[in-house]
Tab-separated table of C-alpha atoms in Angstrom:
chain	number	residue	atom	x	y	z
A	107	MET	CA	37.637	11.062	-36.027
A	108	PHE	CA	37.381	14.580	-34.930
A	109	ARG	CA	37.297	15.774	-38.736
A	110	ASP	CA	34.558	13.315	-39.335
A	111	PHE	CA	32.458	14.647	-36.437
A	112	LEU	CA	32.900	18.009	-37.747
A	113	ARG	CA	32.040	17.107	-41.280
A	114	ARG	CA	28.809	15.451	-40.085
A	115	ASN	CA	27.762	18.590	-38.163
A	116	GLU	CA	28.472	20.707	-41.151
A	117	ASN	CA	25.771	18.681	-42.900
A	118	LYS	CA	23.226	18.582	-40.007
A	119	ASP	CA	21.030	21.291	-41.652
A	120	LYS	CA	20.180	18.671	-44.128
A	121	PHE	CA	18.641	16.400	-41.509
A	122	ARG	CA	16.326	19.026	-39.792
A	123	ASP	CA	13.223	17.742	-41.556
A	124	ILE	CA	13.486	14.487	-39.875
A	125	PRO	CA	10.863	14.664	-36.999
A	126	ASP	CA	11.545	13.966	-33.467
A	127	GLY	CA	10.064	10.692	-31.925
A	128	LEU	CA	10.272	9.068	-35.314
A	129	TRP	CA	11.889	5.968	-33.470
A	130	ILE	CA	11.383	4.194	-30.119
A	131	LYS	CA	13.872	2.086	-28.254
A	132	CYS	CA	12.307	-0.744	-26.467
A	133	PRO	CA	13.127	-0.544	-22.741
A	134	GLN	CA	13.712	-4.092	-22.327
A	135	CYS	CA	15.641	-5.369	-25.427
A	136	SER	CA	16.828	-2.016	-26.819
A	137	GLN	CA	15.230	-2.876	-30.209
A	138	ILE	CA	14.770	0.350	-32.350
A	139	ILE	CA	11.119	0.385	-33.508
A	140	TYR	CA	9.494	2.738	-35.893
A	141	SER	CA	7.141	4.805	-33.559
A	142	LYS	CA	4.106	4.205	-35.766
A	143	ASP	CA	4.565	0.494	-35.557
A	144	TRP	CA	5.057	0.892	-31.712
A	145	TYR	CA	1.768	2.542	-31.240
A	146	GLU	CA	-0.219	0.427	-33.699
A	147	ASN	CA	1.043	-2.484	-31.791
A	148	LEU	CA	-0.365	-0.919	-28.488
A	149	LYS	CA	3.183	-0.199	-27.030
A	150	VAL	CA	4.177	-3.903	-27.194
A	151	CYS	CA	7.654	-4.584	-28.608
A	152	ILE	CA	7.450	-6.615	-31.956
A	153	LYS	CA	10.736	-8.277	-30.991
A	154	CYS	CA	10.632	-9.276	-27.307
A	155	GLY	CA	6.885	-8.760	-26.418
A	156	TYR	CA	7.732	-6.218	-23.603
A	157	HIS	CA	4.449	-4.534	-22.648
A	158	ASP	CA	5.135	-0.843	-21.970
A	159	GLN	CA	2.855	1.154	-19.677
A	160	LEU	CA	-0.241	2.773	-20.971
A	161	THR	CA	-1.659	5.894	-19.638
A	162	SER	CA	-5.190	5.630	-18.048
A	163	TYR	CA	-6.969	7.105	-20.951
A	164	GLU	CA	-5.055	4.911	-23.444
A	165	ARG	CA	-6.124	1.940	-21.378
A	166	ILE	CA	-9.679	3.028	-21.467
A	167	ASP	CA	-9.383	3.464	-25.203
A	168	LEU	CA	-8.200	-0.008	-25.484
A	169	LEU	CA	-10.895	-1.579	-23.392
A	170	ILE	CA	-14.042	0.366	-23.542
A	171	ASP	CA	-16.308	0.722	-26.671
A	172	ASP	CA	-15.893	4.041	-28.601
A	173	GLY	CA	-18.474	6.675	-27.347
A	174	THR	CA	-19.661	4.687	-24.186
A	175	PHE	CA	-17.222	5.859	-21.428
A	176	GLU	CA	-18.691	8.219	-18.862
A	177	GLU	CA	-16.168	9.513	-16.250
A	178	PHE	CA	-17.175	10.014	-12.530
A	179	ASP	CA	-15.817	11.933	-9.684
A	180	ALA	CA	-13.204	13.673	-12.006
A	181	HIS	CA	-13.238	16.782	-9.747
A	182	ILE	CA	-11.890	15.140	-6.626
A	183	SER	CA	-8.346	16.250	-5.831
A	184	PRO	CA	-6.010	15.322	-3.020
A	185	ILE	CA	-5.110	17.584	-0.096
A	186	ASP	CA	-1.874	17.824	2.236
A	187	ILE	CA	-3.721	16.845	5.277
A	188	LEU	CA	-0.250	16.291	7.178
A	189	GLY	CA	1.714	19.165	5.862
A	190	PHE	CA	4.242	16.427	4.471
A	191	ILE	CA	7.617	17.325	3.250
A	192	ASP	CA	10.283	15.061	1.874
A	193	THR	CA	12.564	16.435	-0.874
A	194	LYS	CA	9.827	18.810	-1.783
A	195	PRO	CA	6.566	19.662	-0.221
A	196	TYR	CA	3.579	17.354	-1.078
A	197	THR	CA	1.526	20.190	-2.396
A	198	GLN	CA	4.250	20.731	-4.892
A	199	ARG	CA	4.177	17.000	-5.785
A	200	ILE	CA	0.558	17.159	-6.355
A	201	LYS	CA	0.812	20.148	-8.615
A	202	GLU	CA	3.666	18.890	-10.591
A	203	ALA	CA	1.897	15.459	-11.175
A	204	GLN	CA	-1.541	17.181	-12.164
A	205	GLU	CA	0.283	19.537	-14.685
A	206	ALA	CA	2.424	16.650	-16.164
A	207	THR	CA	-0.571	14.205	-16.498
A	208	GLY	CA	-3.687	16.251	-16.757
A	209	LEU	CA	-5.157	14.231	-14.060
A	210	LYS	CA	-6.564	15.082	-10.497
A	211	ASP	CA	-5.059	11.905	-8.941
A	212	ALA	CA	-3.674	8.405	-9.798
A	213	ILE	CA	-7.130	6.827	-10.806
A	214	ILE	CA	-9.859	7.386	-13.277
A	215	VAL	CA	-13.238	5.835	-12.716
A	216	GLY	CA	-16.281	5.577	-14.781
A	217	LYS	CA	-18.957	3.578	-16.558
A	218	GLY	CA	-18.726	2.055	-20.203
A	219	GLU	CA	-19.341	-1.013	-22.268
A	220	ILE	CA	-17.041	-3.968	-23.268
A	221	ASN	CA	-18.261	-5.230	-26.539
A	222	GLY	CA	-21.777	-4.089	-25.425
A	223	ILE	CA	-21.602	-5.376	-21.848
A	224	PRO	CA	-21.968	-2.548	-19.257
A	225	VAL	CA	-19.250	-2.322	-16.701
A	226	HIS	CA	-17.853	0.133	-14.165
A	227	ILE	CA	-14.052	0.599	-14.796
A	228	MET	CA	-11.318	1.808	-12.473
A	229	VAL	CA	-7.854	2.485	-14.155
A	230	MET	CA	-4.736	3.519	-12.368
A	231	ASP	CA	-2.126	5.672	-13.961
A	232	PHE	CA	1.494	5.229	-12.930
A	233	ARG	CA	2.563	8.683	-14.202
A	234	PHE	CA	0.871	10.167	-11.093
A	235	ILE	CA	3.243	9.691	-8.167
A	236	GLY	CA	3.821	6.283	-9.031
A	237	GLY	CA	0.264	5.299	-9.203
A	238	SER	CA	0.284	5.507	-5.458
A	239	MET	CA	-3.091	5.095	-3.530
A	240	GLY	CA	-3.979	8.094	-1.202
A	241	SER	CA	-7.368	9.071	-0.007
A	242	VAL	CA	-8.676	10.235	-3.293
A	243	VAL	CA	-7.917	6.749	-4.870
A	244	GLY	CA	-9.544	4.918	-2.041
A	245	GLU	CA	-12.540	7.190	-2.106
A	246	LYS	CA	-13.127	6.910	-5.865
A	247	VAL	CA	-12.770	3.020	-5.646
A	248	VAL	CA	-15.437	2.963	-3.064
A	249	ARG	CA	-17.785	5.346	-4.805
A	250	THR	CA	-17.288	3.051	-8.130
A	251	ILE	CA	-18.306	-0.010	-5.884
A	252	GLU	CA	-21.358	1.762	-4.631
A	253	ARG	CA	-22.540	2.556	-8.029
A	254	ALA	CA	-22.041	-0.975	-9.247
A	255	LEU	CA	-24.074	-2.328	-6.331
A	256	ARG	CA	-26.811	0.229	-7.211
A	257	ASP	CA	-26.755	-0.584	-10.907
A	258	ARG	CA	-26.027	-4.225	-10.571
A	259	ILE	CA	-23.303	-4.399	-13.104
A	260	PRO	CA	-19.684	-5.714	-12.881
A	261	VAL	CA	-16.487	-3.910	-12.011
A	262	VAL	CA	-13.114	-4.066	-13.811
A	263	SER	CA	-10.029	-2.581	-12.208
A	264	VAL	CA	-6.751	-2.004	-13.995
A	265	ILE	CA	-3.990	-1.824	-11.602
A	266	SER	CA	-0.575	0.013	-12.121
A	267	SER	CA	0.697	1.114	-8.729
A	268	GLY	CA	3.799	1.393	-6.633
A	269	GLY	CA	1.434	1.203	-3.484
A	270	ALA	CA	0.218	3.408	-0.758
A	271	ARG	CA	1.145	7.049	-0.884
A	272	MET	CA	3.839	7.833	1.732
A	273	GLN	CA	2.994	11.507	1.640
A	274	GLU	CA	-0.378	10.758	3.386
A	275	GLY	CA	0.879	8.388	5.956
A	276	LEU	CA	-1.803	6.533	7.943
A	277	PHE	CA	-4.398	7.943	5.794
A	278	SER	CA	-3.161	6.182	2.812
A	279	LEU	CA	-2.960	3.054	4.688
A	280	PHE	CA	-6.663	3.470	5.904
A	281	GLN	CA	-7.674	3.032	2.133
A	282	MET	CA	-6.629	-0.689	2.130
A	283	ALA	CA	-9.265	-1.611	4.672
A	284	LYS	CA	-11.663	0.735	3.186
A	285	THR	CA	-11.497	-0.528	-0.382
A	286	SER	CA	-11.268	-4.224	0.784
A	287	ALA	CA	-14.637	-3.897	2.695
A	288	ALA	CA	-16.250	-2.394	-0.265
A	289	ILE	CA	-14.926	-5.308	-2.585
A	290	ALA	CA	-16.456	-7.774	0.063
A	291	ARG	CA	-19.906	-6.070	-0.521
A	292	LEU	CA	-19.654	-6.760	-4.161
A	293	GLY	CA	-19.035	-10.402	-3.345
A	294	GLU	CA	-22.065	-10.733	-1.080
A	295	ALA	CA	-24.159	-9.167	-3.863
A	296	LYS	CA	-22.739	-11.640	-6.444
A	297	ILE	CA	-21.606	-8.885	-8.813
A	298	PRO	CA	-18.348	-9.821	-10.502
A	299	TYR	CA	-15.243	-8.128	-9.919
A	300	ILE	CA	-12.239	-8.611	-12.357
A	301	ASN	CA	-8.731	-7.438	-11.725
A	302	VAL	CA	-6.238	-6.709	-14.512
A	303	LEU	CA	-2.625	-6.476	-13.130
A	304	THR	CA	-0.159	-4.479	-15.387
A	305	HIS	CA	3.433	-3.597	-14.831
A	306	PRO	CA	3.961	-2.763	-11.775
A	307	SER	CA	1.243	-4.014	-9.405
A	308	THR	CA	2.684	-3.843	-6.079
A	309	ALA	CA	2.452	-3.096	-2.277
A	310	GLY	CA	-0.639	-1.635	-0.618
A	311	VAL	CA	-2.704	-1.615	-3.766
A	312	LEU	CA	-2.030	-5.162	-4.681
A	313	ALA	CA	-2.618	-6.089	-0.999
A	314	SER	CA	-6.026	-4.588	-1.024
A	315	PHE	CA	-8.538	-4.136	-3.971
A	316	GLY	CA	-5.791	-5.193	-6.412
A	317	SER	CA	-5.915	-8.769	-5.792
A	318	LEU	CA	-9.479	-9.451	-4.671
A	319	GLY	CA	-10.906	-10.080	-7.928
A	320	ASP	CA	-13.216	-13.068	-8.903
A	321	VAL	CA	-10.971	-13.396	-11.847
A	322	ILE	CA	-7.389	-11.994	-11.814
A	323	ILE	CA	-5.623	-11.357	-15.316
A	324	ALA	CA	-2.113	-10.182	-15.595
A	325	GLU	CA	-0.394	-8.713	-18.704
A	326	PRO	CA	2.843	-10.563	-19.770
A	327	GLY	CA	6.012	-9.915	-17.701
A	328	ALA	CA	4.363	-7.664	-15.220
A	329	LEU	CA	6.053	-7.324	-11.814
A	330	ILE	CA	3.594	-8.362	-9.236
A	331	GLY	CA	4.153	-8.490	-5.509
A	332	PHE	CA	4.029	-6.725	-2.233
A	333	THR	CA	7.673	-5.712	-2.121
A	334	GLY	CA	10.474	-5.853	-4.757
A	335	PRO	CA	12.572	-8.963	-5.152
A	336	ARG	CA	15.618	-7.187	-4.182
A	337	VAL	CA	14.203	-6.183	-0.743
A	338	ILE	CA	13.087	-9.943	-0.377
A	339	GLU	CA	16.549	-11.248	-1.201
A	340	GLN	CA	18.208	-8.852	1.334
A	341	THR	CA	15.702	-9.930	3.996
A	342	ILE	CA	15.895	-13.681	3.467
A	343	LYS	CA	19.520	-13.742	2.497
A	344	GLN	CA	18.582	-16.105	-0.394
A	345	LYS	CA	18.623	-16.045	-4.202
A	346	LEU	CA	15.027	-15.935	-5.606
A	347	PRO	CA	14.005	-18.239	-8.401
A	348	GLU	CA	14.199	-16.955	-12.135
A	349	GLY	CA	11.157	-14.808	-13.030
A	350	PHE	CA	9.937	-14.539	-9.351
A	351	GLN	CA	7.086	-11.967	-8.950
A	352	ARG	CA	6.436	-12.028	-12.683
A	353	SER	CA	3.170	-12.711	-14.189
A	354	GLU	CA	4.209	-16.097	-15.647
A	355	PHE	CA	5.706	-17.271	-12.393
A	356	LEU	CA	2.491	-16.342	-10.577
A	357	LEU	CA	0.366	-17.987	-13.001
A	358	GLU	CA	2.312	-21.125	-12.501
A	359	HIS	CA	1.998	-20.844	-8.743
A	360	GLY	CA	-1.812	-19.890	-8.495
A	361	MET	CA	-1.816	-16.325	-7.886
A	362	VAL	CA	-3.104	-15.176	-11.055
A	363	ASP	CA	-5.762	-16.933	-13.281
A	364	LEU	CA	-4.658	-15.925	-16.713
A	365	VAL	CA	-1.811	-13.967	-18.506
A	366	VAL	CA	-3.188	-12.311	-21.561
A	367	GLU	CA	-1.482	-10.252	-24.211
A	368	ARG	CA	-2.671	-6.754	-24.641
A	369	LYS	CA	-4.233	-7.219	-27.997
A	370	LYS	CA	-6.438	-9.969	-26.699
A	371	LEU	CA	-7.278	-8.399	-23.345
A	372	LYS	CA	-10.607	-6.726	-24.367
A	373	ASN	CA	-11.903	-9.892	-26.030
A	374	THR	CA	-10.911	-12.034	-23.030
A	375	LEU	CA	-12.655	-9.501	-20.503
A	376	PHE	CA	-15.778	-9.963	-22.796
A	377	ILE	CA	-15.723	-13.769	-22.884
A	378	ILE	CA	-15.364	-13.876	-19.053
A	379	LEU	CA	-18.130	-11.361	-18.502
A	380	THR	CA	-20.292	-13.335	-20.955
A	381	HIS	CA	-19.926	-16.466	-19.134
A	382	LEU	CA	-20.525	-14.833	-15.777
A	383	ARG	CA	-23.650	-13.217	-17.373
A	384	ARG	CA	-25.053	-16.692	-18.078
A	385	LYS	CA	-25.159	-17.117	-14.332
A	386	SER	CA	-26.750	-13.577	-14.590
A	387	TRP	CA	-25.860	-11.385	-11.619
A	388	LYS	CA	-29.235	-9.625	-12.586
A	389	GLU	CA	-31.416	-12.501	-11.814
A	390	ASP	CA	-30.601	-12.763	-8.137
């Protein structure tokens, strides 16, 4: 066996032309998939249907018509108001996340069109400190709602988050009340608000603006809940049902309205917005 290993390595130069990243292994079923097929299928496994995470800009490309997206508040960046240090200073975490993602914080907001229908859209990005909500996320959500109230056009939010950002302490928890109050104003103005819950949608974000939509859509297999199933089992000392806190379970029990495959998501949003427009939020 050792000689075989040496023989393979003697010939390794023959394989240097094979590019890195040619194949991708599905995180759920471990199926090896040609990377071109993976991306053409929108990061959805062709074998088991696993929906991998999208970046915020990938999500916008998927949902918003080409050439119509205008980003707002891209300059707003978090500050370390508490001087927080865990295993590393919060300032270092922010810098590392910004360099790794090219984002200022965990959400992108802007205006665009879905098959010609104008919307304001808010998209969270799990790559940025677990898609956590701090003061910047809360502020950008509220500014988006204020623009939607001014323009009288609907809002779509795409959630991917581990919850409130611990490094901002109570300031992050303030954002739950702040964003919920803003969403209530949308309801009073009869302007539609649609949630899209992706994997994962949890904790303080789900408990605030992430679950207040007039229509709540989830991607297949997404983990959705305030806290993880393991913590719940340890707390209540009981075994949870199969699929607990997954999209399909929550659809069956009434927490979400639809479970929609990624490739059908844009058209589903268009159909919902078209039906709501017949009620016409502009006629009030």
